[in-house]
XYZ file of N, CA and C in Angstrom:
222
model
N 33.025 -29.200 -37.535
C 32.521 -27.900 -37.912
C 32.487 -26.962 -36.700
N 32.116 -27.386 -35.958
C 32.704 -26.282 -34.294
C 33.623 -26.020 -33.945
N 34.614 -26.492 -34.329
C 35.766 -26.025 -34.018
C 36.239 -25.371 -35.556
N 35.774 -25.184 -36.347
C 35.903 -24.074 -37.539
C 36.641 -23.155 -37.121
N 35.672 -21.930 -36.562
C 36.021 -20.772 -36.222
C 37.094 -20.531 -35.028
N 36.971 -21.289 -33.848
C 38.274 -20.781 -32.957
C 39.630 -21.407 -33.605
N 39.140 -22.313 -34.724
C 40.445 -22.663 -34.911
C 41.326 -21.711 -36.163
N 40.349 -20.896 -37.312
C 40.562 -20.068 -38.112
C 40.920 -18.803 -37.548
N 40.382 -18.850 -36.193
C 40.599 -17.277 -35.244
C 42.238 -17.143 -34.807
N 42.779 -18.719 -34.440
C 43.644 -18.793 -33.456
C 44.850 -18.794 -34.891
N 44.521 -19.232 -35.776
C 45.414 -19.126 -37.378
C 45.441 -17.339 -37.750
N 44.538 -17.087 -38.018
C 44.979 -15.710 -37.651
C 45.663 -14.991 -36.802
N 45.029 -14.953 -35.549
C 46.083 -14.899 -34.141
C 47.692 -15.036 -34.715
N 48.308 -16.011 -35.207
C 49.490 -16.622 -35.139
C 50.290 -15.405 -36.185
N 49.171 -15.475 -37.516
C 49.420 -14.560 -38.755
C 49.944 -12.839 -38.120
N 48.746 -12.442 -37.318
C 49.116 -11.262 -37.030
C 50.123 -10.780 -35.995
N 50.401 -11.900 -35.657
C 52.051 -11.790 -34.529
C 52.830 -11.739 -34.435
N 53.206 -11.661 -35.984
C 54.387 -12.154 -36.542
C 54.995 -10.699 -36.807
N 54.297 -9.548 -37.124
C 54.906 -8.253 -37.013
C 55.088 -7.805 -35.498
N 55.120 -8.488 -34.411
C 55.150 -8.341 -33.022
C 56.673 -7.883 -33.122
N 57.337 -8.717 -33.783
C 58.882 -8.947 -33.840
C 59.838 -7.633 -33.896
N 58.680 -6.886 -34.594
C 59.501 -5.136 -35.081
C 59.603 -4.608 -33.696
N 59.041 -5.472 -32.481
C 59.321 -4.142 -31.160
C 60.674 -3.996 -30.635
N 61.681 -5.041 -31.343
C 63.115 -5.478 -30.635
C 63.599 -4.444 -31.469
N 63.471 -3.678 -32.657
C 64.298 -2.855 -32.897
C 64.482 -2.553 -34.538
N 65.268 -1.369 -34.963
C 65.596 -1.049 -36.390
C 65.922 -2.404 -37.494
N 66.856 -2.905 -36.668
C 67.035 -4.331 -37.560
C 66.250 -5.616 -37.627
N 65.368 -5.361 -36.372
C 64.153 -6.619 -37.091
C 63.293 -5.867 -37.464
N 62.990 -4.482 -37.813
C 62.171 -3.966 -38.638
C 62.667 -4.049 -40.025
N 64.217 -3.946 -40.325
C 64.676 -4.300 -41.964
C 64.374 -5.196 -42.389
N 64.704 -6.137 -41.661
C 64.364 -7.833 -41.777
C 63.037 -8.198 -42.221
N 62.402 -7.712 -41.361
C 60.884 -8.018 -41.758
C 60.303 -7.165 -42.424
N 60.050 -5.979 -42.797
C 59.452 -5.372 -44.044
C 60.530 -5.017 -45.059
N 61.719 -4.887 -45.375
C 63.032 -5.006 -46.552
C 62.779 -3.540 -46.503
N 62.967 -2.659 -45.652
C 63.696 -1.571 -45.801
C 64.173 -1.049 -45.097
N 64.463 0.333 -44.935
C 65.956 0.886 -44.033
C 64.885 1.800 -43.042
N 64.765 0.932 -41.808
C 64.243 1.737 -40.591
C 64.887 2.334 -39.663
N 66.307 3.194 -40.036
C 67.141 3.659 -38.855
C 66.488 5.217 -39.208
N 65.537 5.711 -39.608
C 65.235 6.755 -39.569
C 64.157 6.819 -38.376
N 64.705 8.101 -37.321
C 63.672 7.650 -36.274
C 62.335 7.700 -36.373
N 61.572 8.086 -37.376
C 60.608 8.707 -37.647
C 59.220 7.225 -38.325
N 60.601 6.819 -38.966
C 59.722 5.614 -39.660
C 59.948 4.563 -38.934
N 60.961 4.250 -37.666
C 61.426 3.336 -37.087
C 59.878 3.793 -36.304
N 59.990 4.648 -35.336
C 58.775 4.600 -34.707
C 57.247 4.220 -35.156
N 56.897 4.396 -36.221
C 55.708 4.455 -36.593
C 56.021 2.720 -37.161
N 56.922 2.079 -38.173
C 56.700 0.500 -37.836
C 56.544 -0.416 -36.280
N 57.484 0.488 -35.132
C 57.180 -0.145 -34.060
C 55.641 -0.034 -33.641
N 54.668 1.271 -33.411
C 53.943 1.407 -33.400
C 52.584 0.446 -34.234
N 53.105 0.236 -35.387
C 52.342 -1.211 -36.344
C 52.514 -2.258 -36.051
N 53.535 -2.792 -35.141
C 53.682 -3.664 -34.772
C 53.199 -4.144 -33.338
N 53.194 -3.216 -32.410
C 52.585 -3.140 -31.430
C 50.630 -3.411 -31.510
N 50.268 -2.845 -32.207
C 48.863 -2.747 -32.991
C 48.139 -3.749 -33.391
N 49.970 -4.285 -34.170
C 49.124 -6.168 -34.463
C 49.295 -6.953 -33.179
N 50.171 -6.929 -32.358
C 50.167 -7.450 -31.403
C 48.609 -7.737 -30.355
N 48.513 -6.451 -30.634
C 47.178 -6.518 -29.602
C 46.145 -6.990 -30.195
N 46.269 -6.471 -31.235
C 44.745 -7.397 -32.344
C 44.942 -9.094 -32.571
N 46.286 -9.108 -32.736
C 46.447 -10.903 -32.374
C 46.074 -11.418 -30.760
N 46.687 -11.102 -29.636
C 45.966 -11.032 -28.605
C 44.599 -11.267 -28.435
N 43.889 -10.055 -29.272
C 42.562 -10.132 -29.145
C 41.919 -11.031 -29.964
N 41.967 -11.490 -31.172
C 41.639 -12.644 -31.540
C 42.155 -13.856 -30.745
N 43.466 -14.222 -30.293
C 43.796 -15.632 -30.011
C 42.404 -15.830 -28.471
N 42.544 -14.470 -28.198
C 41.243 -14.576 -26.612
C 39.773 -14.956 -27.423
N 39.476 -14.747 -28.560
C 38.361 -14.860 -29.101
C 38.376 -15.687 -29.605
N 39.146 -16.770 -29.796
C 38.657 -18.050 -29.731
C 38.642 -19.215 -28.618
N 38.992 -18.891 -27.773
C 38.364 -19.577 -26.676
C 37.300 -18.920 -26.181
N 36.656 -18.073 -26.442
C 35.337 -16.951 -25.459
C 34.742 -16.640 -26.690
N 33.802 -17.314 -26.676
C 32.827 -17.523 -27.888
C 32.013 -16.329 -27.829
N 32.060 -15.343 -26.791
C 31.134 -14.016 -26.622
C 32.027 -13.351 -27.047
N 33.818 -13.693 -27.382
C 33.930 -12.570 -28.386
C 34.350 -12.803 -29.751
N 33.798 -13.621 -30.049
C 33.662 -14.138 -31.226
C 33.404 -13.139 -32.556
N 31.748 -12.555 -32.256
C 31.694 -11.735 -33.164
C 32.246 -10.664 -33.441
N 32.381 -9.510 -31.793
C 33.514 -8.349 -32.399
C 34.577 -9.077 -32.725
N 35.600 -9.722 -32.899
C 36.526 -10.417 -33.297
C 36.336 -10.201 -35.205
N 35.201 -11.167 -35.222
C 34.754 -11.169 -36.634
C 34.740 -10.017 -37.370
């Protein structure tokens, strides 16, 4: 049961990283959400979402080893 939470934190972590992938470009943004991101407009703003989860995965995978940030995490 103690290891519950860093381990549900660090499963998340993994979940939200996975849109990390859109920072390489238009075609792993097609790939991964199924539509046509060569418009620069929407290409930017998925990179930008992807960047976003990046850091929020970051910040959870750190919040489960550092139990003080556990709750903002939560």
């Amino acid at each position: 049961m103690k290891l519950l939470v860093p381990i549900t934190l660090a499963l998340v972590a993994l979940l939200h990283a996975l849109p990390l992938a859109g920072v390489l470009g238009a075609a792993k943004l097609s790939v991964l959400y199924g539509v046509d991101a060569r418009e620069p407009g929407l290409e930017l703003l998925l990179r930008h979402r992807a960047v976003l989860f990046g850091l929020l995965a970051a910040f959870l995978a750190w919040a489960a080893w550092q139990p003080a940030l556990r709750g903002p995490a939560l």
